[in-house]
mmCIF file of C-alpha atoms in Angstrom:
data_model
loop_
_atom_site.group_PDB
_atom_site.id
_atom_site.type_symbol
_atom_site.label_atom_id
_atom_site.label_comp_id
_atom_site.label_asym_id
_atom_site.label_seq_id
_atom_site.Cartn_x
_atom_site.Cartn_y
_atom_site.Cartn_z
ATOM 1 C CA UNK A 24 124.906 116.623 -123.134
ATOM 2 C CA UNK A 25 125.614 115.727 -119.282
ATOM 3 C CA UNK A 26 126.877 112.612 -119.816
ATOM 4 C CA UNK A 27 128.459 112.219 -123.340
ATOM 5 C CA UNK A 28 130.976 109.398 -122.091
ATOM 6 C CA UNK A 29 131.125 105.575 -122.254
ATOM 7 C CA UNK A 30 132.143 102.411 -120.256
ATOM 8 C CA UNK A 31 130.579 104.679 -117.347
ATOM 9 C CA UNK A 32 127.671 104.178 -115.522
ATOM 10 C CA UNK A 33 124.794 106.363 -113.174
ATOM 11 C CA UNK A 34 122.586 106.184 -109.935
ATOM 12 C CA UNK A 35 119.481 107.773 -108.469
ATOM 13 C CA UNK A 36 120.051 109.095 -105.105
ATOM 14 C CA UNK A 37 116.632 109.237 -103.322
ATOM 15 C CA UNK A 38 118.185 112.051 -100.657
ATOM 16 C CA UNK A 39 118.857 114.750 -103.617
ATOM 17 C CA UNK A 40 116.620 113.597 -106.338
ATOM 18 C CA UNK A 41 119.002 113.807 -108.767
ATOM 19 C CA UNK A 42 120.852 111.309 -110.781
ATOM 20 C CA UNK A 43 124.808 110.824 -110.876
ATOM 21 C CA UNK A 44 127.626 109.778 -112.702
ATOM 22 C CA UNK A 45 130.719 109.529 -111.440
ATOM 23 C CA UNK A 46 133.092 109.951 -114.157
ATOM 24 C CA UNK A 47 133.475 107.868 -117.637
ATOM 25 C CA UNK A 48 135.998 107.996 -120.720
ATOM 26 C CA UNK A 49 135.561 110.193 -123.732
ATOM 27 C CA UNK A 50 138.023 108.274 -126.404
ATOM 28 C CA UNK A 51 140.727 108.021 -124.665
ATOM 29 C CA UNK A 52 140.735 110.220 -121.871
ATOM 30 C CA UNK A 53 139.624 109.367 -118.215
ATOM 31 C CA UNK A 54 137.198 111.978 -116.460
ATOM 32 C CA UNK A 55 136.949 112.172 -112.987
ATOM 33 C CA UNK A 56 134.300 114.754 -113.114
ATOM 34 C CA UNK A 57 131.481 114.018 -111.082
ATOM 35 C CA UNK A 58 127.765 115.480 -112.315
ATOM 36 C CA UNK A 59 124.770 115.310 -111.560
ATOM 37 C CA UNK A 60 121.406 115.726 -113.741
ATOM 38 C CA UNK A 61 117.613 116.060 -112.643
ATOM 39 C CA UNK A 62 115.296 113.792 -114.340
ATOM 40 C CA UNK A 63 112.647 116.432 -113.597
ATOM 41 C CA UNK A 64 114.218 119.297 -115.169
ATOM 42 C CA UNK A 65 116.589 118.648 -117.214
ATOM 43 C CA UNK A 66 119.585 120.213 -115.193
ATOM 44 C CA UNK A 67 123.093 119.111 -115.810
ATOM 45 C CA UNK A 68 125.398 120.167 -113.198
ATOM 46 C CA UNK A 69 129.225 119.415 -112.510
ATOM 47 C CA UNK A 70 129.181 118.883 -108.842
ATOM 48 C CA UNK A 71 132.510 120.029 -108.196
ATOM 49 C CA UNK A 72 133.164 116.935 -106.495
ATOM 50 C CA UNK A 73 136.011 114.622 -108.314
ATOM 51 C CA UNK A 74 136.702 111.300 -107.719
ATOM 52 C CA UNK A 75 140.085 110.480 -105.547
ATOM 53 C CA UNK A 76 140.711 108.007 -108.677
ATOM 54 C CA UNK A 77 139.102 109.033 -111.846
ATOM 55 C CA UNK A 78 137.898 105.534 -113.803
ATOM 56 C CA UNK A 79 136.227 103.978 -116.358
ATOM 57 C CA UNK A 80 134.476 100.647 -116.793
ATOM 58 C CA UNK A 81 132.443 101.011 -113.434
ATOM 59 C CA UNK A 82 129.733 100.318 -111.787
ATOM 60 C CA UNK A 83 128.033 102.596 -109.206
ATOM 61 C CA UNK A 84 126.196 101.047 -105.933
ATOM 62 C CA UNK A 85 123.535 103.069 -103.433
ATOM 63 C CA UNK A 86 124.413 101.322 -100.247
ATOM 64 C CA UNK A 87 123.860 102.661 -96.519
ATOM 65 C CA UNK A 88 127.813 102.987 -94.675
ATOM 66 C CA UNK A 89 126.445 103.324 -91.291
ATOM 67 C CA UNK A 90 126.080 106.934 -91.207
ATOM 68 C CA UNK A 91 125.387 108.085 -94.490
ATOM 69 C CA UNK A 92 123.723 106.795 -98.007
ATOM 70 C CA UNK A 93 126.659 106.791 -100.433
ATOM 71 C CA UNK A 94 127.089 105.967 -104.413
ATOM 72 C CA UNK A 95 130.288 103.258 -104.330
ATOM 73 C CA UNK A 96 132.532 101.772 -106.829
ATOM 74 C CA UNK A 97 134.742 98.974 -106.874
ATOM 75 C CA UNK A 98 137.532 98.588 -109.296
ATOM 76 C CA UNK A 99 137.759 100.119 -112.181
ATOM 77 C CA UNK A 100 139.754 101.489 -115.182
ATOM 78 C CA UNK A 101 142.202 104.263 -114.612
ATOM 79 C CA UNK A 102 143.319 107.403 -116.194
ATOM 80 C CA UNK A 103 146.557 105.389 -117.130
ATOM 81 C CA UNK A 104 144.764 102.734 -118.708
ATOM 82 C CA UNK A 105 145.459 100.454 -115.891
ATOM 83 C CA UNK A 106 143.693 98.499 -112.830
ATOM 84 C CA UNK A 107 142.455 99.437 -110.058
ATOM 85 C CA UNK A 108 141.515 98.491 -106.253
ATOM 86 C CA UNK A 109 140.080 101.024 -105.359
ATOM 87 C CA UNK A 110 136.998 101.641 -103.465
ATOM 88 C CA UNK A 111 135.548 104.805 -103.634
ATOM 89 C CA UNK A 112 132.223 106.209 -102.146
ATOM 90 C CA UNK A 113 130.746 109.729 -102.953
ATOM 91 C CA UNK A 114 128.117 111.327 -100.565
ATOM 92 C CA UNK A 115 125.696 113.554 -102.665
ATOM 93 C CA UNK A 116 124.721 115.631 -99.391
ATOM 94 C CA UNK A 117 128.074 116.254 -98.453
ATOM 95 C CA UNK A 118 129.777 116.269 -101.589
ATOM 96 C CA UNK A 119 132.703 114.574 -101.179
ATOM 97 C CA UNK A 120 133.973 111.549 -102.533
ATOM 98 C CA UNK A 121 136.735 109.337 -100.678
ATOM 99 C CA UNK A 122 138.553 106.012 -101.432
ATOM 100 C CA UNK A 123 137.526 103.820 -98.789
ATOM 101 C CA UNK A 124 139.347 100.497 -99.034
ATOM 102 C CA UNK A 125 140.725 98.364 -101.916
ATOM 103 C CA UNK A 126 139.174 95.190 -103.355
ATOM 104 C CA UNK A 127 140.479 91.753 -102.247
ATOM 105 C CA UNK A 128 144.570 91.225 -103.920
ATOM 106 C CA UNK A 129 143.017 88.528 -105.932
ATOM 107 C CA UNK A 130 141.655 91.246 -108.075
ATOM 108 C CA UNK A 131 144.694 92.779 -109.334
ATOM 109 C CA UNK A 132 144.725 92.793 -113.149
ATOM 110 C CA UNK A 133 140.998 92.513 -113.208
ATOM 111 C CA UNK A 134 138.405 95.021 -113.880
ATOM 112 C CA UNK A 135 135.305 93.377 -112.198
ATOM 113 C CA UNK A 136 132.811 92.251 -114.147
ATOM 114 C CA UNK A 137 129.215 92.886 -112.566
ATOM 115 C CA UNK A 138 127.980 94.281 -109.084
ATOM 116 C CA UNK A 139 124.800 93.647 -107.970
ATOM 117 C CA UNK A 140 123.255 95.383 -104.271
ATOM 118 C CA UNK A 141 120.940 93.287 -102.173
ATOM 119 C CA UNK A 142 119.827 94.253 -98.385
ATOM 120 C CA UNK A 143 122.715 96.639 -98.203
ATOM 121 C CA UNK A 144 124.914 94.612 -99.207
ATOM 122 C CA UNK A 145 127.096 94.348 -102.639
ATOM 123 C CA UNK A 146 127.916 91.658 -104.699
ATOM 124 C CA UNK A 147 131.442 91.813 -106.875
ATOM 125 C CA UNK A 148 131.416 88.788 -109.619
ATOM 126 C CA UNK A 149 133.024 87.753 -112.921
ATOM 127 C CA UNK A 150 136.065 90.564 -114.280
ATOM 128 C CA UNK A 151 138.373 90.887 -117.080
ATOM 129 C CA UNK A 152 142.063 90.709 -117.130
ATOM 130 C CA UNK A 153 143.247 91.903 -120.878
ATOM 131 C CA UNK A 154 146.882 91.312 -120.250
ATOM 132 C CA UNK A 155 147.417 88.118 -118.589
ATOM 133 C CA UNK A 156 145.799 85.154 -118.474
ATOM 134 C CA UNK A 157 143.195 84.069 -117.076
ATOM 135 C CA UNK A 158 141.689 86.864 -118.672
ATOM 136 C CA UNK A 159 138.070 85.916 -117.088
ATOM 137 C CA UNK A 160 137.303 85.477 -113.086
ATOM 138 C CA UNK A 161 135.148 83.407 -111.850
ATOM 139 C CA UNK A 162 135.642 84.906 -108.488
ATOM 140 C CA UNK A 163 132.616 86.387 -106.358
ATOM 141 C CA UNK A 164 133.111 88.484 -103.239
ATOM 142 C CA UNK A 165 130.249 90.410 -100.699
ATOM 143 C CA UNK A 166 130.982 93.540 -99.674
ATOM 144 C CA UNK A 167 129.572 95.074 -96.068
ATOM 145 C CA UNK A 168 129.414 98.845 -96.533
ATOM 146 C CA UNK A 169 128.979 99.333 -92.121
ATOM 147 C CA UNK A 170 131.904 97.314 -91.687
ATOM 148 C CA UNK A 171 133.927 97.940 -94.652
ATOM 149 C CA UNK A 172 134.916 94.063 -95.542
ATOM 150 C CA UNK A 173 134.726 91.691 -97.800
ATOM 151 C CA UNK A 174 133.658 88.269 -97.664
ATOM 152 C CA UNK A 175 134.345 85.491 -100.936
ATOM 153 C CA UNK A 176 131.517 83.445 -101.800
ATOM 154 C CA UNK A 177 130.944 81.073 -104.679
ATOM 155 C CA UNK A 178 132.452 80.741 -107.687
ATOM 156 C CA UNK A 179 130.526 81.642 -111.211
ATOM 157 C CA UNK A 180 129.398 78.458 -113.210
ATOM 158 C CA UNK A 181 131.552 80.540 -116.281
ATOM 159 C CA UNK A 182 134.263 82.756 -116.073
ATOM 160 C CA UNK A 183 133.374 85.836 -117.696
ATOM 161 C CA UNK A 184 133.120 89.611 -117.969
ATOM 162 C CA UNK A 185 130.729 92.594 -118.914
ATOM 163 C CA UNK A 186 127.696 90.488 -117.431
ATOM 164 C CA UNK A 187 124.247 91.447 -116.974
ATOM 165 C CA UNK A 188 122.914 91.309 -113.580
ATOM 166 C CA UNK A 189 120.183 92.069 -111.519
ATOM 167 C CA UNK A 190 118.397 91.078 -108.318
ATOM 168 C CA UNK A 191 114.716 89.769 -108.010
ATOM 169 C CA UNK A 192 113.030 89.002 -105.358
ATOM 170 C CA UNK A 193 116.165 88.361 -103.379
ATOM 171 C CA UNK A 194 117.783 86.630 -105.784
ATOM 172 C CA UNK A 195 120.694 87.710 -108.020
ATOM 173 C CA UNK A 196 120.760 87.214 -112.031
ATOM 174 C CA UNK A 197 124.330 86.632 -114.118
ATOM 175 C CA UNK A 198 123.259 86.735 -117.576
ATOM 176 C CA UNK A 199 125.469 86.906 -120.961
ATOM 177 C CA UNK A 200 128.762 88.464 -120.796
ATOM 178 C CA UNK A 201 132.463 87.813 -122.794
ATOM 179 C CA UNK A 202 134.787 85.844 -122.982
ATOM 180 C CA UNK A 203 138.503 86.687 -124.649
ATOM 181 C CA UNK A 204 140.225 84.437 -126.721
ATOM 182 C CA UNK A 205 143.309 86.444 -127.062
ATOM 183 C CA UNK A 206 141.907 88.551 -129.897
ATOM 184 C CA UNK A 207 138.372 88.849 -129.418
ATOM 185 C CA UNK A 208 135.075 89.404 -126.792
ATOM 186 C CA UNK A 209 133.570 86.581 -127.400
ATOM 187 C CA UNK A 210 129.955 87.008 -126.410
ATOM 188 C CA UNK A 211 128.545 84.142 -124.218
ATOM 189 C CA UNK A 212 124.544 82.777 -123.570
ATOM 190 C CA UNK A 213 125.400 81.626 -119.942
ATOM 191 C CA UNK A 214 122.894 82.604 -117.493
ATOM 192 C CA UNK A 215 123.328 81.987 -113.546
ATOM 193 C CA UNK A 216 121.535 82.487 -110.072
ATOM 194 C CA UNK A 217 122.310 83.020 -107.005
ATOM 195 C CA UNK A 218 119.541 81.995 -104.741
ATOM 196 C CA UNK A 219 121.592 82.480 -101.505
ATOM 197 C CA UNK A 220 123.272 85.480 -101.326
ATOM 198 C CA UNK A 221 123.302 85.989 -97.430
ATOM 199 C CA UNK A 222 123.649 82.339 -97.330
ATOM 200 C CA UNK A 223 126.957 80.425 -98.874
ATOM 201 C CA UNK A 224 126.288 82.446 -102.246
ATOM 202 C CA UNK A 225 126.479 79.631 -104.500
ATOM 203 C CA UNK A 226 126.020 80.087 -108.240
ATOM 204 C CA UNK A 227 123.884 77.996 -109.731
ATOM 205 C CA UNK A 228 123.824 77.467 -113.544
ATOM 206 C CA UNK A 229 121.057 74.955 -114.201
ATOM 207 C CA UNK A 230 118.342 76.875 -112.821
ATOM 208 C CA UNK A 231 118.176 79.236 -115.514
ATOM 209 C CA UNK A 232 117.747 78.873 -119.147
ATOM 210 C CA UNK A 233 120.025 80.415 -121.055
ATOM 211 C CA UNK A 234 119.962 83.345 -123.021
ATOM 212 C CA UNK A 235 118.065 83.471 -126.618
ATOM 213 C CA UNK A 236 121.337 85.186 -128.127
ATOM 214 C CA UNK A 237 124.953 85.797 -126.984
ATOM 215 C CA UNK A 238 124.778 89.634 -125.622
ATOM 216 C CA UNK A 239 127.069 91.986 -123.555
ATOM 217 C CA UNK A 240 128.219 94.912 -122.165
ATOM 218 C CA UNK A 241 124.604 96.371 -121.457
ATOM 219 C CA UNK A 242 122.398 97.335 -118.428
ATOM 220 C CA UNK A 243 119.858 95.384 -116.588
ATOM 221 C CA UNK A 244 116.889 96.248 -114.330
ATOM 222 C CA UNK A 245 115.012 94.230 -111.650
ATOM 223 C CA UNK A 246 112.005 94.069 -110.370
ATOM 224 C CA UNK A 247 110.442 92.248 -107.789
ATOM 225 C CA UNK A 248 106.902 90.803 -107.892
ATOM 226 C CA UNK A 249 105.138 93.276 -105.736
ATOM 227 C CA UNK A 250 106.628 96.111 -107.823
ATOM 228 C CA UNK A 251 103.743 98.736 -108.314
ATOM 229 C CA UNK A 252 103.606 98.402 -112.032
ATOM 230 C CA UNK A 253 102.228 95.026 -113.195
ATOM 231 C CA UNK A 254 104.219 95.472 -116.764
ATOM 232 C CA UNK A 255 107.590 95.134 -114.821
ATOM 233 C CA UNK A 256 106.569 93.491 -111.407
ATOM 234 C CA UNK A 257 108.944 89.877 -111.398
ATOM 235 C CA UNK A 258 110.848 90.648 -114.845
ATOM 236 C CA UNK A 259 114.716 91.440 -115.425
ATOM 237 C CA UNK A 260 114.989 93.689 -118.050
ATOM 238 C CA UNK A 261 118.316 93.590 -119.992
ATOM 239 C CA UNK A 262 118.757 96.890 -122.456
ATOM 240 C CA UNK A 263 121.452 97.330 -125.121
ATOM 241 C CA UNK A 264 124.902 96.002 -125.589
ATOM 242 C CA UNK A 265 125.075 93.668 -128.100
ATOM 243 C CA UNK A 266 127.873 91.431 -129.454
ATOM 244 C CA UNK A 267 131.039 93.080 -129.096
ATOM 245 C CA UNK A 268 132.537 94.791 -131.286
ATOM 246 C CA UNK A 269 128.882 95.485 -132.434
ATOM 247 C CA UNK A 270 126.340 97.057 -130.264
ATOM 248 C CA UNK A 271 121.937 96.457 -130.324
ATOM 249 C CA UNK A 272 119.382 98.185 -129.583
ATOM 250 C CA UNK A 273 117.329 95.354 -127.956
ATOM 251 C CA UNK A 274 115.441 95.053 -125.094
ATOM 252 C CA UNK A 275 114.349 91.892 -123.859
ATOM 253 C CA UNK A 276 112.786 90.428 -120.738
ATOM 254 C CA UNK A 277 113.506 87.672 -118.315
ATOM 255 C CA UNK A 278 110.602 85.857 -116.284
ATOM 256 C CA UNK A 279 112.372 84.452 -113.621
ATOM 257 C CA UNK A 280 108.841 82.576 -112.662
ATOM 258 C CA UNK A 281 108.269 80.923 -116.052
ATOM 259 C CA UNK A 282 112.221 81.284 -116.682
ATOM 260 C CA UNK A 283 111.085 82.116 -120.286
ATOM 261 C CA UNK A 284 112.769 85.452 -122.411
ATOM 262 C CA UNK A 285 110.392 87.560 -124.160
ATOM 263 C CA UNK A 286 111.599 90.043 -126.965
ATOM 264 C CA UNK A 287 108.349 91.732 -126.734
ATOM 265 C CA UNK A 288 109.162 95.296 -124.965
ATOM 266 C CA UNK A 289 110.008 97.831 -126.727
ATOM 267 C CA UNK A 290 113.620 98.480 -128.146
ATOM 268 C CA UNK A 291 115.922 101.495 -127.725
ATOM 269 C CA UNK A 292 115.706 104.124 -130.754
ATOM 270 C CA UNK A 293 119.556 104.255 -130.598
ATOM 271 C CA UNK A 294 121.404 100.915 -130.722
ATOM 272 C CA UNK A 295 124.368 101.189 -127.401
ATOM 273 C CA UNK A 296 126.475 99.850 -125.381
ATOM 274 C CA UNK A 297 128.897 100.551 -122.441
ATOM 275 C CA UNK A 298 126.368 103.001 -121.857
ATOM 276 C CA UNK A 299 124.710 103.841 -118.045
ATOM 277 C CA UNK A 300 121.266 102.477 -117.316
ATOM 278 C CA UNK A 301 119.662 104.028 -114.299
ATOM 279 C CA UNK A 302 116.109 103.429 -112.636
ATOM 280 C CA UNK A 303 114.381 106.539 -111.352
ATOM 281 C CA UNK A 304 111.309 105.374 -108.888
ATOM 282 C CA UNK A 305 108.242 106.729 -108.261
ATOM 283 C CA UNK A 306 106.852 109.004 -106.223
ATOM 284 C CA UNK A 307 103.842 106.361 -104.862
ATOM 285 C CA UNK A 308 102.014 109.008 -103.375
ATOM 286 C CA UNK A 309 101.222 110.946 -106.547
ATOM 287 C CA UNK A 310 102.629 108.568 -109.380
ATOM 288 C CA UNK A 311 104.735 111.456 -110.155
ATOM 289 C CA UNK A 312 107.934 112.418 -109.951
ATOM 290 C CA UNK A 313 109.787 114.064 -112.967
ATOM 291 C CA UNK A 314 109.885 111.535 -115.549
ATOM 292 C CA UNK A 315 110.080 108.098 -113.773
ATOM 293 C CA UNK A 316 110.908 104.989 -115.368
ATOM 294 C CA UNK A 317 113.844 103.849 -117.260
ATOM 295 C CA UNK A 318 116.966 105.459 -118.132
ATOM 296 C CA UNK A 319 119.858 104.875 -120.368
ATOM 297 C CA UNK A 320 122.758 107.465 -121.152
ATOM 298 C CA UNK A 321 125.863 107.653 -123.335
ATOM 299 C CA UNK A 322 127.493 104.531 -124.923
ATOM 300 C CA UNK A 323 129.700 103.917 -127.877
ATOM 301 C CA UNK A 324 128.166 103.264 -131.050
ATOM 302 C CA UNK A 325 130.350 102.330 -134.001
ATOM 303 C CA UNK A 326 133.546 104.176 -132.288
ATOM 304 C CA UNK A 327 135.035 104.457 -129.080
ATOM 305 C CA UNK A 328 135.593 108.089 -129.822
ATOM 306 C CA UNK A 329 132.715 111.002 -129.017
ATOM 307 C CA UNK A 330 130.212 111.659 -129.704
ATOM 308 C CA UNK A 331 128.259 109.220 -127.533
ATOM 309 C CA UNK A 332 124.503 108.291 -128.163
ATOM 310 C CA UNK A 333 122.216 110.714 -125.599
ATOM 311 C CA UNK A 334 119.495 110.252 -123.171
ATOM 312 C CA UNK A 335 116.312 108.162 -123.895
ATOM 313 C CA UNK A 336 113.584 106.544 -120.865
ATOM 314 C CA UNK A 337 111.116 104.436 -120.836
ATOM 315 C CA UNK A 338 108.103 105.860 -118.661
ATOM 316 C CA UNK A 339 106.671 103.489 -116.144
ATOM 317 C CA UNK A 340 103.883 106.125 -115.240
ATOM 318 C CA UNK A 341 102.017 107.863 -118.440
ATOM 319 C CA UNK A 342 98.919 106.024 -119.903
ATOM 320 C CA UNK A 343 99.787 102.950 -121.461
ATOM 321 C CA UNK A 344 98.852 104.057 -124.802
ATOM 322 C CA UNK A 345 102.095 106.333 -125.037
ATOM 323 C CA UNK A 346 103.658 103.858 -123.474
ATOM 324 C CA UNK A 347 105.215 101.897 -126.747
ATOM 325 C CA UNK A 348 108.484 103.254 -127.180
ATOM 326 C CA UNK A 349 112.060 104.311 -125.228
ATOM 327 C CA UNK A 350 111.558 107.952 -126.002
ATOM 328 C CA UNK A 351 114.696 109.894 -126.711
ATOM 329 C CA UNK A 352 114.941 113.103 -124.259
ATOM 330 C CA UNK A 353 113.898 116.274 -125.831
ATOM 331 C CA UNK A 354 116.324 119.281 -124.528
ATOM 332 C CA UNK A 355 114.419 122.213 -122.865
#
């Protein structure tokens, strides 16, 4: 019940505990609400906190400013059904949330597509116009958190939007996303790295396979290969979306050492997307902390209007005999 939005997203924040969103749409109405939940719990809580710029279609980045860890976004939908260039961090300890800069001009019109954080660091790439052509960006810019700038790197191999990304042992993933003809999200296969990102941050297409089946609009997790848990350790993970106007429950895996896709893991109960997907770590000491593992909430299913699908995980920490299924979240 926390979070019954979509095109939202939500982020773990290590200081508090607790996981937040920072906003999302219910039909068509733009909430700049800000609420947090705890995975251990169950507590739902509206922070009081509202974002300078209520949006939609966002993604939210834990990054370091200098002083403080903060939850950023970049971009967004509005509550007029516009743009924006906006740049907005929220500090959970504090509680406030403040625009701190805009995106690059070159973004007007575009919603950005993906954002992916690496050594404090985050990476803007692909967008959607859905007014003026080019509808798809190709663009990809680094944002510095400390010094509050941006720097343009590489272009994608594709322009698209709603990608998949994540970041594996240092190096970032572009997988699926859309493309608009003028009527339609076209769903692509195109998958991408970027082996370089402190480097030039070039984009390079032929070093991944692509994937199995056109998908879109869903979540992604990354692991690296000395991740505590051999089941994830080196994987991607890409959960939900679909092909739009259609959503999936599927879950499948990327093996960026084999560079091989395996449908294998399990699939959501609740076919999704737009939805947030949000990784709570654990506690190494104990192997317990709440209920760590995987976490997806909200998303449009058959209608843009509410209700949106709830809360299910995927535990990374109970014996692997239970450990089949994305459980849905049992209210207590």
């Amino acid at each position: 019940p926390c979070f019954n939005w979509t095109r939202y997203d939500a982020e773990f924040y290590p200081g508090t505990g607790l996981i937040y969103a920072l906003g999302g749409r219910s039909d068509t109405s733009t909430i700049g609400d800000i609420y947090s939940y705890d995975p251990e719990t169950g507590a739902c809580v509206d922070t009081g906190a509202n974002m300078p710029v209520p949006i939609s279609n966002y993604t939210v980045n834990l990054v370091n400013n200098g002083t403080a860890d903060v939850l950023c976004t970049f971009g967004g939908r509005n509550s007029a059904g516009a743009t924006t260039l906006a740049v907005q961090c929220y500090n959970p300890n504090t509680n406030t949330a403040t625009q701190v800069t805009t995106l690059p001009t070159a973004w007007t019109g575009y919603t950005p597509g993906a954002q992916a954080v690496y050594n404090n660091r985050v990476y803007i790439f692909g967008g959607f116009n859905s007014t003026t052509a080019p509808y798809e960006t190709t663009r990809t810019d680094r944002y510095n958190p400390v010094a509050n700038t941006f720097t343009q790197l590489g272009a994608l191999s594709q322009a698209r939007s709603y990608l998949y990304t994540a970041v594996v042992d240092g190096k970032i993933y572009a997988f699926g996303g859309t493309v608009f003809d003028g009527t339609n999200l076209v769903a692509q296969t195109r998958a991408e790295v970027m082996a370089d990102p402190e480097g030039a941050g070039t984009w390079n297409d032929a070093a991944v396979a692509d994937l199995p089946t056109a998908h879109d609009e869903g979540v992604t997790f990354g692991f690296d290969t000395d991740f505590a848990i051999p089941q994830v350790a080196g994987k991607v993970i890409l959960v939900g979306g679909g092909q739009w106007p259609g959503e999936s429950a599927d879950v499948f895996t990327y093996d960026p050492a084999t560079n091989t896709y395996d449908a294998s893991f399990p699939d959501l109960q609740n076919a999704r997307r737009n939805h947030a997907g949000v990784f709570v770590p654990l506690d190494t000491a104990s192997m317990t902390d709440g209920l760590p593992g995987l976490w997806v909430m909200g998303g449009r299913q058959g209608a843009d209007t509410p209700p949106y699908q709830g809360t299910e995980f995927f535990p990374l920490s109970v014996p692997p005999v239970l450990n089949k299924v994305f459980l849905p979240l049992l209210l207590r």
